[in-house]
PDB file of C-alpha atoms in Angstrom:
ATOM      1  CA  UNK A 180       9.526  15.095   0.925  1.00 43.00           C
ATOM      2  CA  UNK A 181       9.379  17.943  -1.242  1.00 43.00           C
ATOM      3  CA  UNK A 182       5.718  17.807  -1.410  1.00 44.00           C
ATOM      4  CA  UNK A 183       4.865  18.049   2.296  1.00 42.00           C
ATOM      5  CA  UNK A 184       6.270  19.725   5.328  1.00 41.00           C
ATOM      6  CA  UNK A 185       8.590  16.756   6.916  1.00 41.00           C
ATOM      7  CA  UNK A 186       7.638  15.756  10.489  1.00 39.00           C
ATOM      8  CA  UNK A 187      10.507  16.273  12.993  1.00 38.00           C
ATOM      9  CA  UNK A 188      11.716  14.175  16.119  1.00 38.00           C
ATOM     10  CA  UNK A 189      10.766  15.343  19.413  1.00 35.00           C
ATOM     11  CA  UNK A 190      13.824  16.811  20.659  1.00 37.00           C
ATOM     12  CA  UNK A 191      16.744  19.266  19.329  1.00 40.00           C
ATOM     13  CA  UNK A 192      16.828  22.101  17.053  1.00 40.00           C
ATOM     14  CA  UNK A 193      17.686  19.736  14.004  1.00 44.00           C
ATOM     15  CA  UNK A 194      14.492  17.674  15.087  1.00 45.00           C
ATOM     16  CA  UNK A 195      17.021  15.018  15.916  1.00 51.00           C
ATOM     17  CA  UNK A 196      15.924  13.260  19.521  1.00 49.00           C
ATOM     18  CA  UNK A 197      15.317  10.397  21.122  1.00 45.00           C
ATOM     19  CA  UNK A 198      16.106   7.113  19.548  1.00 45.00           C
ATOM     20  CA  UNK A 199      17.458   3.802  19.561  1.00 50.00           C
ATOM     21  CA  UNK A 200      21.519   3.662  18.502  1.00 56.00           C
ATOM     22  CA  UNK A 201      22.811   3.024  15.337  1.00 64.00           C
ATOM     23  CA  UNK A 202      24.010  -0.408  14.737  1.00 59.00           C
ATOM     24  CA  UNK A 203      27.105  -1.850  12.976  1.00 55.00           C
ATOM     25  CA  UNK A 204      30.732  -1.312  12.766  1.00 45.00           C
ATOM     26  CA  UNK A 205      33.292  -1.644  15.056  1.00 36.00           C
ATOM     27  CA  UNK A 206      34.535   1.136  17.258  1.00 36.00           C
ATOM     28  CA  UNK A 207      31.025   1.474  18.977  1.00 37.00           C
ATOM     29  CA  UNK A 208      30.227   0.306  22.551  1.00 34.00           C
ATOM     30  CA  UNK A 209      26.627  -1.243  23.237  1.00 31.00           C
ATOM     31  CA  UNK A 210      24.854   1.371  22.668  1.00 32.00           C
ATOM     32  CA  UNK A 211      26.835   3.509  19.899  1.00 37.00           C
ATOM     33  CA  UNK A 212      26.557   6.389  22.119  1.00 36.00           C
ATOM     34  CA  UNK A 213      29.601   8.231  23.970  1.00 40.00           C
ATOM     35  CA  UNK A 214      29.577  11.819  25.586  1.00 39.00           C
ATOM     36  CA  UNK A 215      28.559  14.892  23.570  1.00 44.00           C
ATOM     37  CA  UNK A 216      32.514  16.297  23.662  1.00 48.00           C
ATOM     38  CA  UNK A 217      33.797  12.980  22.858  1.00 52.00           C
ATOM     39  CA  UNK A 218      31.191  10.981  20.940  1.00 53.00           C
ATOM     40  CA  UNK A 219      31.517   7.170  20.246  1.00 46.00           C
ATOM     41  CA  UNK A 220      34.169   6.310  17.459  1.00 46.00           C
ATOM     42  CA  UNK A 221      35.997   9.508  17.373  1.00 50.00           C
ATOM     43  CA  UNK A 222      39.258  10.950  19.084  1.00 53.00           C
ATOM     44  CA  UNK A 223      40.359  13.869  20.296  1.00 61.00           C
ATOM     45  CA  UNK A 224      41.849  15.932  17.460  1.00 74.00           C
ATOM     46  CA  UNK A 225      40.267  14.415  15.022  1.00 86.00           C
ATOM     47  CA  UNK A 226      38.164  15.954  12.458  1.00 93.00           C
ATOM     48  CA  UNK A 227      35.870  15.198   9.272  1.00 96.00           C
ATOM     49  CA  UNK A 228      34.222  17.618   6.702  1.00 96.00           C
ATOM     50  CA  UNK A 229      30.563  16.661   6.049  1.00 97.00           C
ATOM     51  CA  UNK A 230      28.221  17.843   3.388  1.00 97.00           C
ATOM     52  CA  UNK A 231      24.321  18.546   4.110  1.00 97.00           C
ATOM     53  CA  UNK A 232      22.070  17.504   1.476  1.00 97.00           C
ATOM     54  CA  UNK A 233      18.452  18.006   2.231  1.00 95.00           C
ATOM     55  CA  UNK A 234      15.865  20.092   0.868  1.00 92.00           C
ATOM     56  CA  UNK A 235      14.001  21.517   4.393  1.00 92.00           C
ATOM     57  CA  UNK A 236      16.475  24.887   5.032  1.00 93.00           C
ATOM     58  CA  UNK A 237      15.398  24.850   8.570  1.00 93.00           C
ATOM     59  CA  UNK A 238      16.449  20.876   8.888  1.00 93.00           C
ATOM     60  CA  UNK A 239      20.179  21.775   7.743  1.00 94.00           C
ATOM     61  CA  UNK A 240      20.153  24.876  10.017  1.00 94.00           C
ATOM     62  CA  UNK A 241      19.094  22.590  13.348  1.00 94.00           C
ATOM     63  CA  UNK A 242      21.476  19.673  12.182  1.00 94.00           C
ATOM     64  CA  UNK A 243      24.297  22.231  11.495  1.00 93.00           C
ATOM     65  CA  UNK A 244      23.826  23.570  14.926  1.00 93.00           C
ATOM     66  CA  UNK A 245      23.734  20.202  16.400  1.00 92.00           C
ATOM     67  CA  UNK A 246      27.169  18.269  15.017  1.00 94.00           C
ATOM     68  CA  UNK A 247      28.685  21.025  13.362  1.00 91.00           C
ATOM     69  CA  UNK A 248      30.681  23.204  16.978  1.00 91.00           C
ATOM     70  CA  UNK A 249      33.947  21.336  15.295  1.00 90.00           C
ATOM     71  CA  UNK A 250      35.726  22.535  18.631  1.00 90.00           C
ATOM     72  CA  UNK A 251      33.054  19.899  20.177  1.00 92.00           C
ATOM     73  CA  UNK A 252      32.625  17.380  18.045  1.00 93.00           C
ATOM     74  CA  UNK A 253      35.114  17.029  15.547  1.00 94.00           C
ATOM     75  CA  UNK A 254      32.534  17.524  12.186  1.00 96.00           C
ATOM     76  CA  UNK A 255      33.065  20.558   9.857  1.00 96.00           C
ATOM     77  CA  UNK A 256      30.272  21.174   7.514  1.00 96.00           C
ATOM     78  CA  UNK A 257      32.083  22.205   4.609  1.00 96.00           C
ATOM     79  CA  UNK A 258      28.831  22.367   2.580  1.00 96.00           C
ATOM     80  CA  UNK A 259      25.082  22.692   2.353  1.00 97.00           C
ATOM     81  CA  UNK A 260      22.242  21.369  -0.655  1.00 96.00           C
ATOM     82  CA  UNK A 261      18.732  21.095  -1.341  1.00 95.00           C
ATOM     83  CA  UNK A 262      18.312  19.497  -4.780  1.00 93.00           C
ATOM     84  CA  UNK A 263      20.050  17.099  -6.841  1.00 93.00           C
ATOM     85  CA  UNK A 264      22.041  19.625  -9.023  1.00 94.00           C
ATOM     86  CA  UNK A 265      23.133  21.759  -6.053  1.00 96.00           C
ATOM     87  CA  UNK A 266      24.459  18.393  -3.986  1.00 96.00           C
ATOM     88  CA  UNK A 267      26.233  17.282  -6.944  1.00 96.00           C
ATOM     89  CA  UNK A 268      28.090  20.414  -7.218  1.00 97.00           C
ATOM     90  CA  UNK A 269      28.671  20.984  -3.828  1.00 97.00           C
ATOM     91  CA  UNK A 270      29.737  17.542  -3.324  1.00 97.00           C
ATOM     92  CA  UNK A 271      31.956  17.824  -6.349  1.00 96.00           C
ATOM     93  CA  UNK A 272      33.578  21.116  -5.172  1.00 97.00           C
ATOM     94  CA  UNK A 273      34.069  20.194  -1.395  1.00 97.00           C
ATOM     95  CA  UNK A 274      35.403  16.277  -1.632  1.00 97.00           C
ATOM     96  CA  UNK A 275      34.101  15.828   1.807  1.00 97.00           C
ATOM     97  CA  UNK A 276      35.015  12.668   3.734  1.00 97.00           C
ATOM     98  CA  UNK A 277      30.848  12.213   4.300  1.00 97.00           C
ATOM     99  CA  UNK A 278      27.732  13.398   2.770  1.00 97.00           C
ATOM    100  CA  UNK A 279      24.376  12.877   5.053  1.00 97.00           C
ATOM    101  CA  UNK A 280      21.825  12.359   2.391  1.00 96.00           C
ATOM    102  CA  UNK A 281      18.130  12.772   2.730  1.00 94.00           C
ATOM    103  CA  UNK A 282      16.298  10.300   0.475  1.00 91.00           C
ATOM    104  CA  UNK A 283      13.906  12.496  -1.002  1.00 88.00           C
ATOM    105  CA  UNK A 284      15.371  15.700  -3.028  1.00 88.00           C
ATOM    106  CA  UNK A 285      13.735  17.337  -5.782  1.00 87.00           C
ATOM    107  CA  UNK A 286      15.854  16.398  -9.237  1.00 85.00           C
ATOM    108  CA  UNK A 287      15.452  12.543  -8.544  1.00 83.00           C
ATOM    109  CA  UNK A 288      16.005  11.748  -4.713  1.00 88.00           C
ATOM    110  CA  UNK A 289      19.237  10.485  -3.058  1.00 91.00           C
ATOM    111  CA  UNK A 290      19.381   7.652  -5.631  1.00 90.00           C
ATOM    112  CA  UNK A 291      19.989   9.974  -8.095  1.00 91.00           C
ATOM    113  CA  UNK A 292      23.089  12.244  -6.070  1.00 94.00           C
ATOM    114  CA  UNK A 293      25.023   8.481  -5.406  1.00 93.00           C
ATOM    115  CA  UNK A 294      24.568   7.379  -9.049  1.00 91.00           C
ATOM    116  CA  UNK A 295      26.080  10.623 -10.432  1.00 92.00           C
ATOM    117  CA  UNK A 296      28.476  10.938  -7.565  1.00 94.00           C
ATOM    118  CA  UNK A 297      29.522   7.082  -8.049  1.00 91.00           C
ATOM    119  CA  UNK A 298      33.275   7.947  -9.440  1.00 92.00           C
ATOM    120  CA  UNK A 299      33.528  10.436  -6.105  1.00 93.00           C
ATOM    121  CA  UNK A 300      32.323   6.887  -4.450  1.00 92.00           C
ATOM    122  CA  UNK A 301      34.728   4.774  -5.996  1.00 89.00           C
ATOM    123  CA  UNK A 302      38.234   7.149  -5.970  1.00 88.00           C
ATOM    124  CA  UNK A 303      41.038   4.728  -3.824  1.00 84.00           C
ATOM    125  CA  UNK A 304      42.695   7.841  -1.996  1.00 87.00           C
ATOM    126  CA  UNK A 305      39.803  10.268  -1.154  1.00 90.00           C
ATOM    127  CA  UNK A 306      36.587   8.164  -1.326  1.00 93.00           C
ATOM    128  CA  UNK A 307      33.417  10.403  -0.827  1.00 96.00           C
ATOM    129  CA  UNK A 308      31.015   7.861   1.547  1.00 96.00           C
ATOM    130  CA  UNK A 309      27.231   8.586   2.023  1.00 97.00           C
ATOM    131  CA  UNK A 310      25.022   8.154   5.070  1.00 97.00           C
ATOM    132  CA  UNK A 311      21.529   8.693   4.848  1.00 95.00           C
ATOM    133  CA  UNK A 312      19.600  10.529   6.770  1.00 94.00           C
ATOM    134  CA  UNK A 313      15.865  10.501   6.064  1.00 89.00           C
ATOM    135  CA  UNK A 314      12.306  10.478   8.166  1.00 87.00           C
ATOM    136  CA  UNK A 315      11.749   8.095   5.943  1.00 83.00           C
ATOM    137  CA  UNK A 316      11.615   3.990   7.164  1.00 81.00           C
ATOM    138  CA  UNK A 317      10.683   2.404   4.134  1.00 79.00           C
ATOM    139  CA  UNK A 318      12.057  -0.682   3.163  1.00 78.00           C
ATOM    140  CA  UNK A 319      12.343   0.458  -0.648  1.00 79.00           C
ATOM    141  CA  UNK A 320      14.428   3.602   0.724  1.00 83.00           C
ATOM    142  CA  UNK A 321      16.375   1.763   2.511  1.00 85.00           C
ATOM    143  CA  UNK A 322      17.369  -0.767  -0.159  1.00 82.00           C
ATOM    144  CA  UNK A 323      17.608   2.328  -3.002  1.00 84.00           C
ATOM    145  CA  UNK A 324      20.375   3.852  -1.284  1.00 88.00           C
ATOM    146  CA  UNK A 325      21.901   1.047  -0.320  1.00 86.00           C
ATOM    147  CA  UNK A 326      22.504  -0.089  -3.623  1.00 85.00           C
ATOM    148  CA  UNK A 327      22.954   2.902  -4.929  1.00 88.00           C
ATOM    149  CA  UNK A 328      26.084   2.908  -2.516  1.00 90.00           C
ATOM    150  CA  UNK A 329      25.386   4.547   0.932  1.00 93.00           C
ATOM    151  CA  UNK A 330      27.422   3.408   3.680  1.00 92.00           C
ATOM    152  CA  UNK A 331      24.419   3.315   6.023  1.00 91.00           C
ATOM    153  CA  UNK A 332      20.796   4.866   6.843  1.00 93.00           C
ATOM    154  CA  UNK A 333      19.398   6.204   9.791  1.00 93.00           C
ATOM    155  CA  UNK A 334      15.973   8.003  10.640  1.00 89.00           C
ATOM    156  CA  UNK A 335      15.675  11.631  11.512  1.00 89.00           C
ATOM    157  CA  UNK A 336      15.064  10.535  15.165  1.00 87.00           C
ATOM    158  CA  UNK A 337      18.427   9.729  15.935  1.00 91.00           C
ATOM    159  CA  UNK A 338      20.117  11.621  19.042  1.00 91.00           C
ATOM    160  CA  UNK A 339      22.796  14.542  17.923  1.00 93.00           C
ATOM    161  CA  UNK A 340      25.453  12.512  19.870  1.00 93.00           C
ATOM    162  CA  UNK A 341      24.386   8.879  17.612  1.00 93.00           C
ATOM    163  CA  UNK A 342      24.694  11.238  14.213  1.00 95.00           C
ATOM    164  CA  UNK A 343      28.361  12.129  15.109  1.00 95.00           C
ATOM    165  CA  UNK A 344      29.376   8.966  16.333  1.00 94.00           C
ATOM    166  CA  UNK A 345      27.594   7.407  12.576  1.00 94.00           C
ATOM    167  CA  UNK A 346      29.375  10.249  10.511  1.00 96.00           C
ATOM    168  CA  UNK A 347      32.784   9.159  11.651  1.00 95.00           C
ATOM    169  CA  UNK A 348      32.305   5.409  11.978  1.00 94.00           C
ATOM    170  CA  UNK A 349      31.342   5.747   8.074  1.00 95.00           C
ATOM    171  CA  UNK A 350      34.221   7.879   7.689  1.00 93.00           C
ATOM    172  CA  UNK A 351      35.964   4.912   8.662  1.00 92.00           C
ATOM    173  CA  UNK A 352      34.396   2.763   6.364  1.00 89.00           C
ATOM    174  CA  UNK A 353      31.812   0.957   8.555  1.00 90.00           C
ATOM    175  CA  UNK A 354      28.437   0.031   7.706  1.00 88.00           C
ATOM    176  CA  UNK A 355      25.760   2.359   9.866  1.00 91.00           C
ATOM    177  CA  UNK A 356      22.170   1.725  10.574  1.00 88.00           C
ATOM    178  CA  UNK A 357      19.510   2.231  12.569  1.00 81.00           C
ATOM    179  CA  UNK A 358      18.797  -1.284  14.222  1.00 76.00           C
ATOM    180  CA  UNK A 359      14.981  -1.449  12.732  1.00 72.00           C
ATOM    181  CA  UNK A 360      16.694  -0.826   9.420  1.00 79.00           C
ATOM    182  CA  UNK A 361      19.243  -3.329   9.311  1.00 73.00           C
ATOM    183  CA  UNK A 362      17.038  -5.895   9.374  1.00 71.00           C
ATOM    184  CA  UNK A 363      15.532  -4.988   6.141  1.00 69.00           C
ATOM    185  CA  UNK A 364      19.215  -5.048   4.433  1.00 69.00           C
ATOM    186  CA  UNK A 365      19.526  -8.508   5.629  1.00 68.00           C
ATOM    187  CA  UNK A 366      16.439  -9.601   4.907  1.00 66.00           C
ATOM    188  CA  UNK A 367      16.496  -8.348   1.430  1.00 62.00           C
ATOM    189  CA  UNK A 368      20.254  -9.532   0.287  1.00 61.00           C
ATOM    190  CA  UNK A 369      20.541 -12.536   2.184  1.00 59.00           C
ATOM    191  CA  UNK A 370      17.046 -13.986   1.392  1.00 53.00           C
ATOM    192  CA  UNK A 371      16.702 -16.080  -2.206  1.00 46.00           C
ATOM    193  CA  UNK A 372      13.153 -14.540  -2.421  1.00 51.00           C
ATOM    194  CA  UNK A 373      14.407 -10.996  -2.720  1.00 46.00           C
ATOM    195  CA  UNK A 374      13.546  -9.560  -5.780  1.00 50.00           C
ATOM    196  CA  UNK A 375      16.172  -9.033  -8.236  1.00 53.00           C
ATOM    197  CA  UNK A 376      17.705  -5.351  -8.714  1.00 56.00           C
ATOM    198  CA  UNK A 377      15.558  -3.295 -11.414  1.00 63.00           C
ATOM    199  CA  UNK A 378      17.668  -0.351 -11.932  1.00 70.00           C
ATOM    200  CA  UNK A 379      14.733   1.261 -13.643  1.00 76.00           C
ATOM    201  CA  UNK A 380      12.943   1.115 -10.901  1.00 78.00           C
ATOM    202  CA  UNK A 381      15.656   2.441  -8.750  1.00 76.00           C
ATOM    203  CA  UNK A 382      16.100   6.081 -10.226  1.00 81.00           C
ATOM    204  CA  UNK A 383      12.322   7.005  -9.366  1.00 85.00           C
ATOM    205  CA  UNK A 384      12.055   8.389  -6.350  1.00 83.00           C
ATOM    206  CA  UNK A 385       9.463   7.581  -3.929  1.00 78.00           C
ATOM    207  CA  UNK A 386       6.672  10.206  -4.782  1.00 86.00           C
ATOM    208  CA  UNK A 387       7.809   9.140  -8.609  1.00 88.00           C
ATOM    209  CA  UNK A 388       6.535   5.344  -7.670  1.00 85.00           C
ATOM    210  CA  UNK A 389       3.497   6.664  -5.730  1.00 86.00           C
ATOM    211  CA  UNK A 390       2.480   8.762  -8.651  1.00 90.00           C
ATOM    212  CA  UNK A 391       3.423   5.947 -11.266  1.00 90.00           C
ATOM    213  CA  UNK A 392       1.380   3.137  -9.471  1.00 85.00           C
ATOM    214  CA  UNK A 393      -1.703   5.268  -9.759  1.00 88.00           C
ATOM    215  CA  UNK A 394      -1.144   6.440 -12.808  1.00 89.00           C
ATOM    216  CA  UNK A 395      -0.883   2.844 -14.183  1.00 86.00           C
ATOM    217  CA  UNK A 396      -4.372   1.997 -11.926  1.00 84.00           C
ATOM    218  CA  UNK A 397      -6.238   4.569 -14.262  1.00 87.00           C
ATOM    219  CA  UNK A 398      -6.502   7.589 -11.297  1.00 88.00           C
ATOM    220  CA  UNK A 399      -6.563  11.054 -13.048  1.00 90.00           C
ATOM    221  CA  UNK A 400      -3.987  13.443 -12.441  1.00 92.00           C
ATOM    222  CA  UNK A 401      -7.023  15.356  -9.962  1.00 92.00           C
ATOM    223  CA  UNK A 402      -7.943  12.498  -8.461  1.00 90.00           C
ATOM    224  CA  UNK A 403      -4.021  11.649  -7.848  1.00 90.00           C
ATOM    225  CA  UNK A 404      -3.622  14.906  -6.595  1.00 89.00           C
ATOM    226  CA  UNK A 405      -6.132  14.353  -3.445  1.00 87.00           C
ATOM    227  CA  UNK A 406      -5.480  11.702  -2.952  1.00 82.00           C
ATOM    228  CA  UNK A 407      -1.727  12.202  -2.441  1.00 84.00           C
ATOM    229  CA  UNK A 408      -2.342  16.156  -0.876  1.00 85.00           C
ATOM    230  CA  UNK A 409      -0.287  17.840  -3.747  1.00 89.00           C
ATOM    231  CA  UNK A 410      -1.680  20.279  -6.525  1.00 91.00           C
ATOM    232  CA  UNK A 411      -2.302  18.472 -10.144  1.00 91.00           C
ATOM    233  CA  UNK A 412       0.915  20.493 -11.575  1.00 93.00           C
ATOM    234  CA  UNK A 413       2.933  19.027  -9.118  1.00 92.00           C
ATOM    235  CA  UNK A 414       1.348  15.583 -10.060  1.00 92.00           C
ATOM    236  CA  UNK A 415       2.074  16.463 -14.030  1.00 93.00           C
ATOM    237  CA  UNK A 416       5.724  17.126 -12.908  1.00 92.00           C
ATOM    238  CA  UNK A 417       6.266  13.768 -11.183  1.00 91.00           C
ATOM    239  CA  UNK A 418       4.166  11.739 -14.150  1.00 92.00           C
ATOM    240  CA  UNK A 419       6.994  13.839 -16.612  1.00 92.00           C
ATOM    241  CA  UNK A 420       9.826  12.833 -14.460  1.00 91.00           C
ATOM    242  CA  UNK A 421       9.056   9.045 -14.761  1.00 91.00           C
ATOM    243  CA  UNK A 422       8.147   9.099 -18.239  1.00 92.00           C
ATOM    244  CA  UNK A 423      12.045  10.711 -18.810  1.00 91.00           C
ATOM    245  CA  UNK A 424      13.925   8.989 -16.291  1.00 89.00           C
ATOM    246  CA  UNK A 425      11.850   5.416 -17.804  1.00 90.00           C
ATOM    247  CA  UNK A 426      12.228   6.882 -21.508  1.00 90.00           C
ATOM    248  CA  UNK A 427       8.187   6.343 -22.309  1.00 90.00           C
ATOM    249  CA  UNK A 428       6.349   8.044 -24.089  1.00 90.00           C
ATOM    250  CA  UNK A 429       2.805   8.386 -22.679  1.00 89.00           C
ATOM    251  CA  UNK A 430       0.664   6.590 -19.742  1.00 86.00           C
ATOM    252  CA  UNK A 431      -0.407   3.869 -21.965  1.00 86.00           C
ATOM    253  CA  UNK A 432       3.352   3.086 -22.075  1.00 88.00           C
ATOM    254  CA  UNK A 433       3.595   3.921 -18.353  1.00 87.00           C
ATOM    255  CA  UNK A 434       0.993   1.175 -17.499  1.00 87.00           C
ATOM    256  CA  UNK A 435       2.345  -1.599 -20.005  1.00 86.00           C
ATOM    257  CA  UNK A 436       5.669  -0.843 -17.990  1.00 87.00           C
ATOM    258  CA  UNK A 437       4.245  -1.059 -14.460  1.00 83.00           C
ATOM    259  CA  UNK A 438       1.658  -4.002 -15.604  1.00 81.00           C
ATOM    260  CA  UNK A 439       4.717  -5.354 -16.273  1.00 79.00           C
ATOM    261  CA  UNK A 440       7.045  -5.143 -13.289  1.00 75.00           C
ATOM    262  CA  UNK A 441       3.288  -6.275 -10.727  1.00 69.00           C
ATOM    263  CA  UNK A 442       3.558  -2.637  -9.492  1.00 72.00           C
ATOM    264  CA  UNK A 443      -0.364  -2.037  -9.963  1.00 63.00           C
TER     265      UNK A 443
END
């Protein structure tokens, strides 16, 4: 996403709008929706800090405006990022109950905040849970996070009303998702044909595996570049990224790699 201005639902400042309710875990009704004062799965009284972690400034501000009147809804956004680095430290810093994670960050994408953020993850009395929150509907996004250890996913289109009610049922420890997107988590653990974990594979980010798979095809970086609508230095950044995060050396090594794995 940090190439590209990120489309936005049709409704609310946030771009939140219209959408089908989450699915999964209990405290929900048919529909996972409930009143704007009172939403779904929370209580009067009852409060949890959130973190914001996504790089479009203007996406925070509308999703701030949206859940975060704690008088009305119960969230307090205790904190605000727009890169790896900056969620780690916020997230570090704040210990909120929830983060809502966008999938694509510059610094290496969600994947990359819950694997550095996994001891916050795993801590018995104050557990720090993540819920993405992406435009993204990818099955490969969805599965990254997941195993990367979000509680849940759901799509930028979901109502302002949905969002709260998610943010406290993962609070609670429930599993959140949109109900397109749930079927690709079952489909891809319960099925013997999924394809095993490569954790490799898992730290590149989406542009990072765009880039790669071209890269490995034989595409110059200009020819990359159109085809993708980014500038060639942005392309050289991404084609640097994978060849650190995958410890190569150069794109002959890049292809052998990819050749490899059937990602050309």
């Amino acid at each position: 996403m940090s190439d590209a201005n990120e489309p936005t639902g049709a409704a609310g400042p946030a771009g939140v709008g219209p959408a089908d309710a989450p699915t999964g875990g209990a405290g929900a009704d048919a529909t996972g929706a409930g009143s704007a004062g009172n939403p779904a799965g929370s209580s009067p009284g009852r409060r949890v800090r959130v973190v914001l972690v996504d790089d479009h400034r203007m996406f925070r501000t509308g999703v701030q405006a949206e859940i975060g009147q704690t008088e009305r809804t119960g969230v307090e956004v205790v904190g605000e990022a727009a890169d790896v680095d900056q969620a780690v430290t916020v997230i570090t810093a704040t210990r909120p109950e929830v983060v809502l994670l966008d999938v694509h960050l510059p610094g290496g994408g969600g994947v990359e905040v819950l694997r550095r953020c996994s001891p916050l993850m795993a801590d018995p009395e104050q557990p720090v849970r993540f819920l993405a929150l992406s435009v993204s509907d990818a099955a490969e996004d969805v599965i990254g996070v997941i195993r990367g250890g979000a509680r849940g996913y759901v799509t930028k289109t979901i109502t302002g009303t949905d969002l709260v009610d998610s943010v406290f049922r993962v609070q609670d420890g429930d599993a959140v998702f949109s109900p397109r997107l749930a079927g690709f988590v079952l489909d891809a653990f319960a099925s013997t044909d999924a394809p095993p974990v490569d954790e490799d594979l898992d730290r590149l980010t989406q542009r990072e595996r765009e880039v790669l798979r071209l890269i490995a095809r034989g595409y110059a970086y200009k020819e990359i570049a159109k085809q993708l609508f980014i500038s060639v230095k942005t392309v050289e950044s991404h084609v640097s990224a994978v060849l650190r995060k995958l410890q190569l050396s150069n794109r002959h090594e890049l292809t052998r790699w990819a050749t490899a794995r059937r990602l050309v």
